GROMACS .gro file of C-alpha atoms in nm:
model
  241
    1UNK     CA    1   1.175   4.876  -1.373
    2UNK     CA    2   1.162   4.753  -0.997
    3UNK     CA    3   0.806   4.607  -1.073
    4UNK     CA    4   0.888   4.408  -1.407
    5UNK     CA    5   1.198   4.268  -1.193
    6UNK     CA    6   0.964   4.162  -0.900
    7UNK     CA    7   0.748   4.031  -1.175
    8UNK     CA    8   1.017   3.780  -1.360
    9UNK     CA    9   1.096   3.714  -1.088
   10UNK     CA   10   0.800   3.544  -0.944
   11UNK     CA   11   0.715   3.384  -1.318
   12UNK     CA   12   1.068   3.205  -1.231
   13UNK     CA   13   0.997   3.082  -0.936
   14UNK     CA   14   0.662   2.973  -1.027
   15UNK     CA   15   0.824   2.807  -1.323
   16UNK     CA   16   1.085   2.660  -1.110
   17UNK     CA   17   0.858   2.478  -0.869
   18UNK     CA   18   0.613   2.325  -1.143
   19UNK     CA   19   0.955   2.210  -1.317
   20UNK     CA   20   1.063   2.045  -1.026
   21UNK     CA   21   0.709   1.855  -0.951
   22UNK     CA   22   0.683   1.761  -1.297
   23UNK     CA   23   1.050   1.595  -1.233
   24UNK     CA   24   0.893   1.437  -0.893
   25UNK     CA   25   0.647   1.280  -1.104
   26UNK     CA   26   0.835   1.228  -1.449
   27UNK     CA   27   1.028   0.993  -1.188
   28UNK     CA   28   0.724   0.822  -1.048
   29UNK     CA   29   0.639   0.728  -1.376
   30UNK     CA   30   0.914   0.586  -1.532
   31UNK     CA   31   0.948   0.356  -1.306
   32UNK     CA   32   0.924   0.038  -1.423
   33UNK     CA   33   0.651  -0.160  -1.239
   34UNK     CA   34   0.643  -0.434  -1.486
   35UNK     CA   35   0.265  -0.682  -1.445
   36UNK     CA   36   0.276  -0.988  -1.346
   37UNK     CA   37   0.511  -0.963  -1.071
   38UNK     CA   38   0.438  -0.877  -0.710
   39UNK     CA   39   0.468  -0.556  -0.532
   40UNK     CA   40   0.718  -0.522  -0.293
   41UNK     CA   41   0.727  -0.167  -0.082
   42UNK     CA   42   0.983  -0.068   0.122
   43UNK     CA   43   0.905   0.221   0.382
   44UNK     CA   44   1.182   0.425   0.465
   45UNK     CA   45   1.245   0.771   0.638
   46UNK     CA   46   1.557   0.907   0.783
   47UNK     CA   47   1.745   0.711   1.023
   48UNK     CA   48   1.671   0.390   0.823
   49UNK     CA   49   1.962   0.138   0.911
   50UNK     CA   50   2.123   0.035   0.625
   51UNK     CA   51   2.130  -0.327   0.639
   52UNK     CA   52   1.751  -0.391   0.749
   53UNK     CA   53   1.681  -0.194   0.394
   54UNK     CA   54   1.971  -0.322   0.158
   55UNK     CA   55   1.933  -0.718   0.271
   56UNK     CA   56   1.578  -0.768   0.160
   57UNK     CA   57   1.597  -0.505  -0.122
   58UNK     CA   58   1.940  -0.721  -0.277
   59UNK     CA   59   1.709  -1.057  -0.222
   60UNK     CA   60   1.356  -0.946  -0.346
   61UNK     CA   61   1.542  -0.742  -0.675
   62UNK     CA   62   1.743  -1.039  -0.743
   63UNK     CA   63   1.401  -1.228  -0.833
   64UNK     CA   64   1.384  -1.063  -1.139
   65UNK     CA   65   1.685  -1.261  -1.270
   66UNK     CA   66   1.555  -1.657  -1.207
   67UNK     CA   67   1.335  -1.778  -1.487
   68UNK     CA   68   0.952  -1.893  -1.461
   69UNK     CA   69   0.876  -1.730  -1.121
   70UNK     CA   70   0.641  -1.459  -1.049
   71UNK     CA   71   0.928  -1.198  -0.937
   72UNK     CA   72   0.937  -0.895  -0.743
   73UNK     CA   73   0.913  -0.523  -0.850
   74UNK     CA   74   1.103  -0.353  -0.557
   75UNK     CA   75   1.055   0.018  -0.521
   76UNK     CA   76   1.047   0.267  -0.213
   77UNK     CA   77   0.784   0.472  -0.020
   78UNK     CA   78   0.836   0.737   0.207
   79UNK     CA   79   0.658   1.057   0.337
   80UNK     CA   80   0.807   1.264   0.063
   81UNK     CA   81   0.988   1.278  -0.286
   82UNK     CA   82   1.265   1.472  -0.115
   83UNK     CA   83   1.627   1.245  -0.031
   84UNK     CA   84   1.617   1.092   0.288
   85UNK     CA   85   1.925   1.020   0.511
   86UNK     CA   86   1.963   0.692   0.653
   87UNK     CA   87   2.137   0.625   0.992
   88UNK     CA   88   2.516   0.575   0.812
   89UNK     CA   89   2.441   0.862   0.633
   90UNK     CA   90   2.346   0.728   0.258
   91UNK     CA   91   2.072   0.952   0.087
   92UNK     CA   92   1.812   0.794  -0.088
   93UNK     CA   93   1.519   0.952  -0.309
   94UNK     CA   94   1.178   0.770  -0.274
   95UNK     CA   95   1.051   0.650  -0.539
   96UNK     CA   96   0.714   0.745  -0.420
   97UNK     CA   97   0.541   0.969  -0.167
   98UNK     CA   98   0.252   0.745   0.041
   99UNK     CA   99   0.101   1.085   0.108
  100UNK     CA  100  -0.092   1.170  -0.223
  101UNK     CA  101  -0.210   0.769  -0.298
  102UNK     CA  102  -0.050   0.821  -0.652
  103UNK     CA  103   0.109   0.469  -0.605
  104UNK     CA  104   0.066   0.107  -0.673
  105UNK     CA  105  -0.099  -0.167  -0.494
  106UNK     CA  106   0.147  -0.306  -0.225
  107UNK     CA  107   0.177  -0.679  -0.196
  108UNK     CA  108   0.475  -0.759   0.019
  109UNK     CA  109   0.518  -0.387   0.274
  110UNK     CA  110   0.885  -0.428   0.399
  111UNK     CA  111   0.918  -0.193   0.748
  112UNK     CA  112   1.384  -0.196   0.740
  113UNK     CA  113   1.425  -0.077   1.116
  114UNK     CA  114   1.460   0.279   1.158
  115UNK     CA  115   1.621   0.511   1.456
  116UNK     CA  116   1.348   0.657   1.593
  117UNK     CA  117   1.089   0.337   1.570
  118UNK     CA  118   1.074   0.266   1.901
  119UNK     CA  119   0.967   0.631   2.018
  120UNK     CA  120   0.888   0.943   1.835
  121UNK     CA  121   0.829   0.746   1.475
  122UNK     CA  122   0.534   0.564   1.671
  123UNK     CA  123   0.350   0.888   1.692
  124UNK     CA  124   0.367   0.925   1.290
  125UNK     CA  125  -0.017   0.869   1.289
  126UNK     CA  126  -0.045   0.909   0.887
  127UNK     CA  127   0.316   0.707   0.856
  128UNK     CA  128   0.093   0.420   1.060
  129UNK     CA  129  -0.228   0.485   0.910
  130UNK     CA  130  -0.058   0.356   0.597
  131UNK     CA  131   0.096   0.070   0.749
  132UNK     CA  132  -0.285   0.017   0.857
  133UNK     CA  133  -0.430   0.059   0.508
  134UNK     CA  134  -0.127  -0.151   0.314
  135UNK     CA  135  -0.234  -0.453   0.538
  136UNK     CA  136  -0.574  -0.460   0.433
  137UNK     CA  137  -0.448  -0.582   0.099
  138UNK     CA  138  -0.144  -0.699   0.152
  139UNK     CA  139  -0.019  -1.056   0.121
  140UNK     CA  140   0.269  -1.037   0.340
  141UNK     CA  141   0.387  -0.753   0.613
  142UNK     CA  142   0.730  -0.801   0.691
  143UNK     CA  143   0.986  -0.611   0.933
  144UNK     CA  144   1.322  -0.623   1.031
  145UNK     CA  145   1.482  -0.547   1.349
  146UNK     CA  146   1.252  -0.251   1.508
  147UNK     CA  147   1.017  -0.242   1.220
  148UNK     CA  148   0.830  -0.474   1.450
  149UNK     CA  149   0.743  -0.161   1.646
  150UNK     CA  150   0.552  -0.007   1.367
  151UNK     CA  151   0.345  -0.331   1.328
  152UNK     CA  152   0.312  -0.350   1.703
  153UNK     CA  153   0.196   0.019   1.676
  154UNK     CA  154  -0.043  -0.063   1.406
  155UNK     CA  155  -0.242  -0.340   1.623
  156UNK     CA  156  -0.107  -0.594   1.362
  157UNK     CA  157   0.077  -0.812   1.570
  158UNK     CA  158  -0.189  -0.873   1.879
  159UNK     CA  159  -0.273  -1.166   1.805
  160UNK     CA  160   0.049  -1.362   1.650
  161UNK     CA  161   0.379  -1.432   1.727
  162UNK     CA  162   0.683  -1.212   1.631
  163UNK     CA  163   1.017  -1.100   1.709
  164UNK     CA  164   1.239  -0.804   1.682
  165UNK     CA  165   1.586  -0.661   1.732
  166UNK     CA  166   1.778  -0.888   2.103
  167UNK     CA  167   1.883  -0.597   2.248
  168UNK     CA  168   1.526  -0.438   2.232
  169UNK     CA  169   1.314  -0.780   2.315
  170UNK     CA  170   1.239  -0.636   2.664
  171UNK     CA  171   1.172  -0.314   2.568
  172UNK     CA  172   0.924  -0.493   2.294
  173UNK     CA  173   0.747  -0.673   2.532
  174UNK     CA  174   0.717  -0.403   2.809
  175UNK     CA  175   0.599  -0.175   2.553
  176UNK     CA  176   0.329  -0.419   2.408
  177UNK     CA  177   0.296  -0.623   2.698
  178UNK     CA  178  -0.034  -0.836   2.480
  179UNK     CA  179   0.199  -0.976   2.227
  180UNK     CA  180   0.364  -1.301   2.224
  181UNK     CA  181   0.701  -1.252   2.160
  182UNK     CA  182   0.986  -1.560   1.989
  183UNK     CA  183   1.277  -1.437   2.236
  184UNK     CA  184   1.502  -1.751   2.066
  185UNK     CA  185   1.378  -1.687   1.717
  186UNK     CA  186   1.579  -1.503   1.475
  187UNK     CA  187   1.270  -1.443   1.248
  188UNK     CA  188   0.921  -1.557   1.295
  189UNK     CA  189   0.676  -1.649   1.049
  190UNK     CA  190   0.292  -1.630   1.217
  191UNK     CA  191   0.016  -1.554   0.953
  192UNK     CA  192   0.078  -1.320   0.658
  193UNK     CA  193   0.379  -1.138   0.888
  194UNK     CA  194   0.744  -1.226   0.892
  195UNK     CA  195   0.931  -1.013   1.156
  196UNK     CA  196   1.328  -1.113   1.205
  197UNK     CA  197   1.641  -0.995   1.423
  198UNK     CA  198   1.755  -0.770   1.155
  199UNK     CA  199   2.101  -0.705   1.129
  200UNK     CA  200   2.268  -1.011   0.869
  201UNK     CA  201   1.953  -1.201   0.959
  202UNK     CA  202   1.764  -1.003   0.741
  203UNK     CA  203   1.897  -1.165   0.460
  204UNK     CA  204   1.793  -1.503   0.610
  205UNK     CA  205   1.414  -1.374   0.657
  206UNK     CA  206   1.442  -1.282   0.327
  207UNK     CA  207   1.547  -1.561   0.146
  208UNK     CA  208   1.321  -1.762   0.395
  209UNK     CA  209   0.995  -1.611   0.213
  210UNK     CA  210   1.151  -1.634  -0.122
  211UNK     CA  211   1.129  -2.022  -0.002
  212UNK     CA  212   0.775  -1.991   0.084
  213UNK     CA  213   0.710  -1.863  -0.250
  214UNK     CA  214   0.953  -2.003  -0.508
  215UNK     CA  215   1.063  -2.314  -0.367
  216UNK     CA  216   1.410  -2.394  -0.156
  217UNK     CA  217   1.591  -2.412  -0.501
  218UNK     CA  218   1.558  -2.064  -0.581
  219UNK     CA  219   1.633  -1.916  -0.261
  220UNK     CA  220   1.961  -2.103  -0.278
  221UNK     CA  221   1.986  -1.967  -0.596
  222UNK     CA  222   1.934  -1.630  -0.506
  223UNK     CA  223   2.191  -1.723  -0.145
  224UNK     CA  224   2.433  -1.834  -0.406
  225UNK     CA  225   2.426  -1.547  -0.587
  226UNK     CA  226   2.495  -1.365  -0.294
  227UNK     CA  227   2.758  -1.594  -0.167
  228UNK     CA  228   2.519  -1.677   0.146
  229UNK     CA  229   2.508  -2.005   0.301
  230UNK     CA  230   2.138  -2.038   0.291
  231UNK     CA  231   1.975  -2.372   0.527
  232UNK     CA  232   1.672  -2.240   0.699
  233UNK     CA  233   1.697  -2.530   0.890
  234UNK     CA  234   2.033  -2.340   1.046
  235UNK     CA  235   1.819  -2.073   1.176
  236UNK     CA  236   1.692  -2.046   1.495
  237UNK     CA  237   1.304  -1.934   1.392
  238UNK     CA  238   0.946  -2.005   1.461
  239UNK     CA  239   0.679  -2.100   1.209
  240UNK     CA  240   0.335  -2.078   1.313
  241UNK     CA  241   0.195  -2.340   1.011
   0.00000   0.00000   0.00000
């Protein structure tokens, strides 16, 4: 009796596990990447900040709703299928794991500012061997307040000019004393890399390369949609042309 106990028992949990990865991966595959558009990524992990992931994710998902533009499929990576926690404390379930490479092609990587990116996140070497291998393909790498780090980390940024969070500009610099960092700029366009302030300003980066690749009149669409006040001209910033 004890043995055919021990044995259902270990069919269920056998049974349990494959259920859940087939759920993992039932997931991954319904979602919608629709052709045509562009890939947009967003890497989080825990201690994401909220508004360095919800800003861009509002502006780049609200492409889908102007009319003969090439818009956006937003969806998130992470290290895991597993919830994450971001820094206010909002769980969010990837939408794919970067781990196994059963994803799509990344064309815009967004890096939202996380609480650990300027220490113990920089010693994720497979978290920056990604950021490493999305550039290679990538037509834009963007970041938002300390996401700079992890581009900084990645040897992306030697050789441009970029920004990051004020209060961390010196720590920035001391850190990756060969870069040439916009201390004035609230976001900085050098290349195929957009890093901004963060914070509200990560709307503004936003809707600054929805600009560069719909025109100003649907990023003010997309600002007005969002009740946002939207003159890039307003914005302290730094295009290298």
């Amino acid at each position: 009796m004890k043995a055919t106990t021990l044995l259902s028992l270990f069919v269920f949990f056998i049974f349990s596990c494959t259920n859940q990865n087939a759920q993992k991966n039932k997931t991954n595959k319904e979602l919608k990447i629709k052709p045509d558009r562009y890939n947009v990524g967003f890497l989080i992990m825990d201690g994401t900040f909220n508004t360095e992931f919800t800003a861009p994710f509002d502006i780049f998902q609200h492409t889908q709703y102007r009319d003969n533009i090439k818009a956006m499929n937003v969806f998130t990576v992470a290290n895991t299928l597993e919830p994450i926690t971001t820094f206010e404390g909002v769980k969010i379930i990837p939408d794919f794991d970067y781990t196994n490479n059963n994803m799509p092609e990344i064309d815009i990587l967004v890096i939202p500012s996380a609480e650990h990116h300027t220490n113990s996140d920089l010693n994720d070497v497979v978290m920056i061997s990604f950021v490493k291998k999305v550039d290679e393909k990538a037509l834009y790498m963007t970041s938002h307040c300390d996401g700079a780090f992890v581009l900084a980390k990645a040897g992306l940024l030697d050789t441009i000019a970029s920004t990051t969070f004020p209060g961390d500009l010196d720590k920035y610099q001391k850190m990756f004393p060969q870069l040439n960092v916009k201390k004035n700029s609230l976001f900085v366009h050098d290349g195929k890399y957009i890093t901004s302030a963060g914070g509200a300003k990560s709307f503004e980066a936003s809707l600054y390369l929805c600009e560069v690749l719909y025109g100003k009149e649907i990023a003010e669409s997309l600002a007005e949609g969002l009740v946002i006040d939207w003159d890039v001209n307003k914005v302290p910033h730094f295009i290298n042309p």
